[in-house]
Coordinates of C-alpha atoms and ligand atoms in Angstrom, one line a residue:
M1 CA -19.2 -74.3 -30.8
L2 CA -22.0 -76.7 -31.9
Q3 CA -25.3 -75.7 -32.7
V4 CA -28.0 -78.1 -34.0
N5 CA -31.2 -76.7 -35.4
H6 CA -34.7 -78.0 -35.9
L7 CA -33.2 -81.0 -37.1
Y8 CA -35.3 -83.9 -38.9
K9 CA -33.9 -87.5 -40.0
S10 CA -36.0 -90.0 -41.0
Y11 CA -35.2 -93.5 -42.6
Q12 CA -37.3 -94.9 -45.3
S13 CA -37.8 -98.8 -45.0
G14 CA -39.9 -100.0 -47.7
N15 CA -42.8 -97.8 -48.1
V16 CA -43.0 -97.2 -44.6
T17 CA -41.1 -93.9 -43.3
Y18 CA -39.7 -94.1 -39.6
N19 CA -39.2 -90.3 -38.3
V20 CA -36.0 -90.6 -35.9
L21 CA -35.3 -87.4 -35.1
K22 CA -38.0 -84.8 -34.8
D23 CA -37.4 -80.8 -34.5
V24 CA -34.3 -81.3 -32.5
S25 CA -32.4 -77.9 -31.4
F26 CA -29.4 -77.6 -28.8
T27 CA -26.3 -76.1 -28.7
I28 CA -22.9 -77.1 -27.0
R29 CA -20.5 -74.6 -25.5
K30 CA -16.9 -74.6 -26.0
G31 CA -15.2 -76.9 -23.0
E32 CA -18.7 -78.1 -22.2
F33 CA -18.9 -81.7 -21.5
V34 CA -22.6 -82.8 -22.6
G35 CA -24.3 -86.0 -22.3
I36 CA -26.9 -87.5 -24.6
M37 CA -29.3 -90.2 -22.5
G38 CA -32.6 -91.7 -23.8
S39 CA -34.0 -95.4 -24.4
S40 CA -32.9 -97.7 -26.9
G41 CA -33.9 -96.7 -30.5
S42 CA -34.5 -92.7 -29.4
G43 CA -32.3 -91.6 -32.1
K44 CA -29.1 -90.6 -30.2
T45 CA -26.7 -92.7 -32.3
T46 CA -28.4 -91.3 -35.7
L47 CA -28.1 -87.8 -33.8
L48 CA -24.1 -88.2 -33.7
N49 CA -23.9 -89.5 -37.2
C50 CA -25.5 -86.4 -38.3
I51 CA -23.5 -83.9 -36.7
S52 CA -20.6 -85.8 -38.3
C53 CA -22.3 -85.9 -41.6
F54 CA -22.0 -89.7 -41.7
I55 CA -25.6 -89.9 -42.7
P56 CA -27.6 -87.0 -44.5
Y57 CA -30.8 -85.4 -42.6
E58 CA -33.9 -84.0 -44.2
K59 CA -34.6 -80.7 -42.5
G60 CA -32.5 -78.3 -40.3
E61 CA -28.6 -77.1 -39.7
I62 CA -26.0 -78.1 -38.0
L63 CA -23.0 -75.9 -37.5
L64 CA -19.7 -76.4 -36.1
N65 CA -18.0 -73.3 -35.2
G66 CA -20.1 -71.3 -37.2
T67 CA -19.6 -73.8 -40.3
K68 CA -22.2 -75.8 -42.0
I69 CA -20.3 -79.1 -42.5
A70 CA -22.8 -80.5 -44.6
A71 CA -22.1 -77.4 -47.1
L72 CA -18.8 -78.9 -47.3
D73 CA -17.3 -81.2 -50.5
E74 CA -16.1 -84.5 -49.6
E75 CA -12.4 -83.7 -49.1
Q76 CA -13.0 -80.6 -46.8
M77 CA -15.8 -82.9 -45.1
A78 CA -12.9 -85.6 -44.4
E79 CA -10.4 -82.9 -43.4
V80 CA -13.1 -81.6 -40.8
R81 CA -13.6 -85.3 -39.6
N82 CA -9.9 -85.7 -39.1
E83 CA -8.6 -82.5 -37.3
K84 CA -12.3 -80.8 -36.1
L85 CA -13.7 -83.6 -34.9
G86 CA -12.5 -86.8 -32.5
F87 CA -14.6 -90.3 -32.2
V88 CA -14.7 -92.5 -29.1
F89 CA -16.8 -95.7 -30.0
Q90 CA -18.1 -98.3 -27.8
D91 CA -16.2 -101.0 -29.3
F92 CA -12.9 -98.6 -29.4
M93 CA -12.0 -99.0 -32.8
L94 CA -8.3 -99.5 -32.7
L95 CA -5.9 -101.0 -35.2
D96 CA -4.9 -104.6 -33.8
G97 CA -1.5 -104.2 -35.9
L98 CA -0.4 -100.8 -34.3
T99 CA 1.0 -100.3 -30.8
I100 CA -1.0 -98.1 -28.6
F101 CA 1.6 -95.1 -29.0
E102 CA 0.7 -95.7 -32.9
N103 CA -3.0 -95.7 -32.6
I104 CA -2.7 -92.4 -30.8
C105 CA -0.7 -91.0 -33.3
L106 CA -2.9 -92.0 -36.5
P107 CA -4.7 -89.1 -36.4
K108 CA -1.5 -86.9 -36.7
I109 CA 0.1 -89.6 -39.5
I110 CA -2.9 -89.1 -41.8
K111 CA -2.2 -85.4 -41.3
N112 CA 1.9 -86.1 -42.3
A113 CA 2.5 -84.3 -39.4
P114 CA 6.3 -83.8 -38.1
Y115 CA 7.2 -86.7 -36.0
K116 CA 8.9 -84.7 -32.8
K117 CA 5.5 -82.6 -32.1
M118 CA 3.8 -85.9 -32.6
E119 CA 5.5 -87.8 -30.4
S120 CA 5.6 -85.4 -27.8
R121 CA 1.7 -84.7 -27.8
A122 CA 1.4 -88.5 -27.9
K123 CA 3.2 -88.8 -24.8
K124 CA 1.8 -86.2 -23.0
L125 CA -1.6 -87.9 -23.8
L126 CA -0.3 -91.5 -22.8
T127 CA 0.9 -89.9 -19.2
M128 CA -2.1 -87.9 -18.8
F129 CA -4.6 -90.8 -19.2
G130 CA -2.1 -93.2 -17.2
I131 CA -1.3 -95.6 -20.2
R132 CA 2.5 -94.8 -20.7
E133 CA 3.6 -98.0 -19.7
V134 CA 1.4 -99.7 -22.2
G135 CA 2.5 -97.5 -25.1
N136 CA 4.8 -100.4 -27.0
K137 CA 2.0 -102.8 -26.3
Y138 CA -0.7 -103.9 -28.8
P139 CA -4.5 -103.5 -28.2
V140 CA -4.9 -107.2 -27.5
E141 CA -2.3 -107.3 -24.7
I142 CA -4.3 -104.5 -22.5
S143 CA -7.6 -104.1 -20.6
G144 CA -10.4 -102.7 -22.0
G145 CA -10.3 -99.9 -19.8
Q146 CA -7.0 -99.1 -21.6
K147 CA -8.1 -99.5 -24.8
Q148 CA -10.9 -96.8 -24.0
R149 CA -8.4 -94.4 -22.8
T150 CA -6.3 -95.3 -25.7
A151 CA -9.3 -94.1 -28.0
V152 CA -10.1 -91.0 -25.9
A153 CA -6.2 -90.3 -26.3
R154 CA -6.4 -90.6 -30.0
A155 CA -9.7 -88.6 -30.2
L156 CA -7.8 -85.7 -29.0
M157 CA -4.3 -86.0 -30.8
N158 CA -5.0 -83.2 -33.0
N159 CA -7.0 -81.1 -30.3
P160 CA -10.3 -81.1 -32.0
L161 CA -13.1 -78.7 -31.7
L162 CA -15.4 -81.6 -30.4
I163 CA -15.5 -85.2 -29.3
L164 CA -18.3 -87.2 -30.3
A165 CA -18.2 -90.2 -28.1
D166 CA -20.9 -93.2 -28.8
E167 CA -21.4 -95.3 -25.5
P168 CA -17.9 -95.1 -24.7
T169 CA -18.4 -97.0 -21.7
G170 CA -20.8 -99.7 -22.8
N171 CA -18.6 -102.3 -22.9
L172 CA -16.5 -101.7 -19.5
D173 CA -16.7 -102.8 -16.2
S174 CA -17.7 -100.0 -13.8
K175 CA -14.0 -99.3 -12.3
S176 CA -12.8 -99.0 -16.2
G177 CA -16.0 -96.9 -16.9
A178 CA -15.1 -94.5 -14.1
A179 CA -11.6 -94.2 -15.5
V180 CA -12.7 -93.4 -19.2
I181 CA -15.0 -90.5 -17.4
G182 CA -12.0 -89.4 -15.3
A183 CA -10.2 -89.2 -18.9
F184 CA -12.9 -87.1 -20.2
T185 CA -13.0 -84.8 -17.1
E186 CA -9.4 -84.7 -17.5
A187 CA -9.2 -83.7 -21.2
K188 CA -12.1 -81.0 -20.6
E189 CA -10.3 -79.5 -17.5
E190 CA -6.9 -79.8 -18.9
L191 CA -6.9 -79.5 -22.4
G192 CA -10.1 -77.5 -22.7
A193 CA -12.0 -80.5 -24.7
T194 CA -15.9 -80.1 -25.6
I195 CA -17.2 -83.4 -25.9
C196 CA -20.7 -84.7 -26.6
M197 CA -21.6 -88.3 -25.2
V198 CA -24.2 -90.6 -25.7
T199 CA -24.7 -93.2 -22.7
H200 CA -27.0 -95.6 -21.1
D201 CA -25.2 -95.1 -17.7
S202 CA -26.6 -92.4 -15.3
F203 CA -23.3 -92.7 -13.7
S204 CA -21.3 -91.6 -16.5
A205 CA -23.8 -88.9 -17.0
S206 CA -23.3 -87.6 -13.5
Y207 CA -20.2 -86.0 -14.4
C208 CA -21.4 -84.2 -17.4
D209 CA -22.2 -80.4 -17.0
R210 CA -25.4 -80.9 -18.9
V211 CA -27.4 -84.0 -20.2
I212 CA -30.1 -84.0 -22.6
V213 CA -32.5 -86.5 -22.3
M214 CA -34.3 -87.6 -25.8
K215 CA -37.6 -89.7 -26.2
D216 CA -39.3 -90.7 -29.1
G217 CA -37.0 -88.1 -31.4
H218 CA -37.4 -85.4 -29.1
I219 CA -35.9 -83.5 -26.1
F220 CA -37.6 -84.7 -23.1
K221 CA -35.4 -82.6 -20.7
E222 CA -32.2 -80.9 -20.3
M223 CA -30.7 -80.8 -17.2
V224 CA -27.6 -78.6 -15.8
R225 CA -25.4 -80.0 -13.3
S226 CA -25.4 -77.6 -10.5
S227 CA -24.0 -79.5 -7.7
R228 CA -21.5 -82.8 -7.5
P229 CA -22.1 -85.8 -9.2
T230 CA -23.6 -87.5 -6.7
A231 CA -26.4 -85.0 -5.9
F232 CA -26.7 -84.9 -10.0
H233 CA -27.2 -88.8 -10.1
D234 CA -30.3 -88.6 -8.0
E235 CA -31.6 -86.0 -10.2
L236 CA -31.0 -88.4 -13.3
L237 CA -32.3 -90.9 -11.9
L238 CA -35.5 -89.1 -11.3
V239 CA -35.8 -88.2 -14.7
L240 CA -35.2 -91.4 -16.1
K241 CA -37.9 -92.8 -14.2
E242 CA -40.3 -90.1 -15.6
L243 CA -38.9 -90.9 -19.2
N244 CA -40.5 -94.4 -18.5
G245 CA -43.6 -93.5 -17.0
G246 CA -42.5 -94.1 -13.6
V247 CA -41.2 -97.7 -14.1
G248 CA -37.3 -98.9 -13.8
N249 CA -34.9 -96.9 -15.8
E250 CA -33.6 -99.3 -18.3
L251 CA -31.9 -97.5 -21.1
G252 CA -30.0 -98.7 -24.0
Ligands
ADP1 N1 -29.8 -97.3 -41.5 C1 -30.9 -97.6 -40.7 N2 -32.1 -97.8 -41.4 C2 -33.2 -98.2 -40.8 N3 -33.7 -97.7 -39.6 C3 -32.6 -97.4 -38.5 C4 -31.1 -97.0 -39.1 N4 -30.4 -96.9 -38.3 C5 -31.0 -96.9 -37.3 N5 -32.6 -97.0 -37.1 C6 -33.8 -97.1 -36.4 O1 -33.5 -95.5 -35.9 C7 -34.3 -95.7 -34.6 C8 -33.1 -94.9 -34.0 O2 -31.9 -95.6 -33.9 P1 -30.6 -95.5 -33.0 O3 -30.2 -93.9 -33.9 O4 -29.6 -96.1 -33.4 O5 -31.1 -95.3 -31.7 P2 -30.3 -95.2 -30.2 O6 -28.6 -95.0 -30.7 O7 -30.7 -94.4 -29.4 O8 -30.5 -96.6 -29.6 C9 -34.3 -97.0 -34.2 O9 -35.6 -97.6 -34.1 C10 -33.5 -97.6 -35.4 O10 -34.2 -99.3 -35.9
MG2 MG1 -27.2 -96.1 -30.3

């Protein structure tokens, strides 16, 4: 589904080069919920931006369902971003002037889709994520957890190949964060969604099928969940401790 092969990315600042991603390779299969963890500055956001081609990279190859997105022209790339990818950000990125229902419909409105079909999918997603009763409200009138579930619903509107989420629970209290992770789990189980989620939160990550831990631009470890989230959480905490040389587990 997603293949990242030998990816290299650096930033230039004056005459100094910062090598942020150094030979990163991994794959994500259809229907998988994959977490990406790692210390602040380890290149997680950079990696997501490379996958969606928001930023260029020097070396390597990224294939989405066999297609090299980087090789597409601007118009085709915009189409892939709207139809094949779904995005969820830390700060929700909802439009304040639109209702929750309208925000969820946005990817279909951009596509000029027929209203009836759009309405029925939006309603299905509103119900699935427990936000149907706030469908006619505006973003300022609902809670952070409801906003993020709206963002997850919007990301699913076009039935994308892959959802990219960058710290989706970063601005939420633990209860709202758990509700958002529940929304992802449901999207995976009921809609067959494929999700790649960057998170600093080991609790959120413990619900993933697999967690990729990054360090200094490399993949430090890949962990497959073979048990319940609580047991996987313990395994994750051990690896995060190892990541930090045995002290604490501060991530960002
Ligand atoms: N546009 C940019 N120009 C220069 N350096 C950048 C830019 N974006 C990110 N960086 C640097 O690249 C490194 C990785 O950043 P980022 O991918 O945001 O890490 P993470 O999301 O894991 O915290 C950091 O050291 C950051 O300062
Ligand atoms: Mg980041």
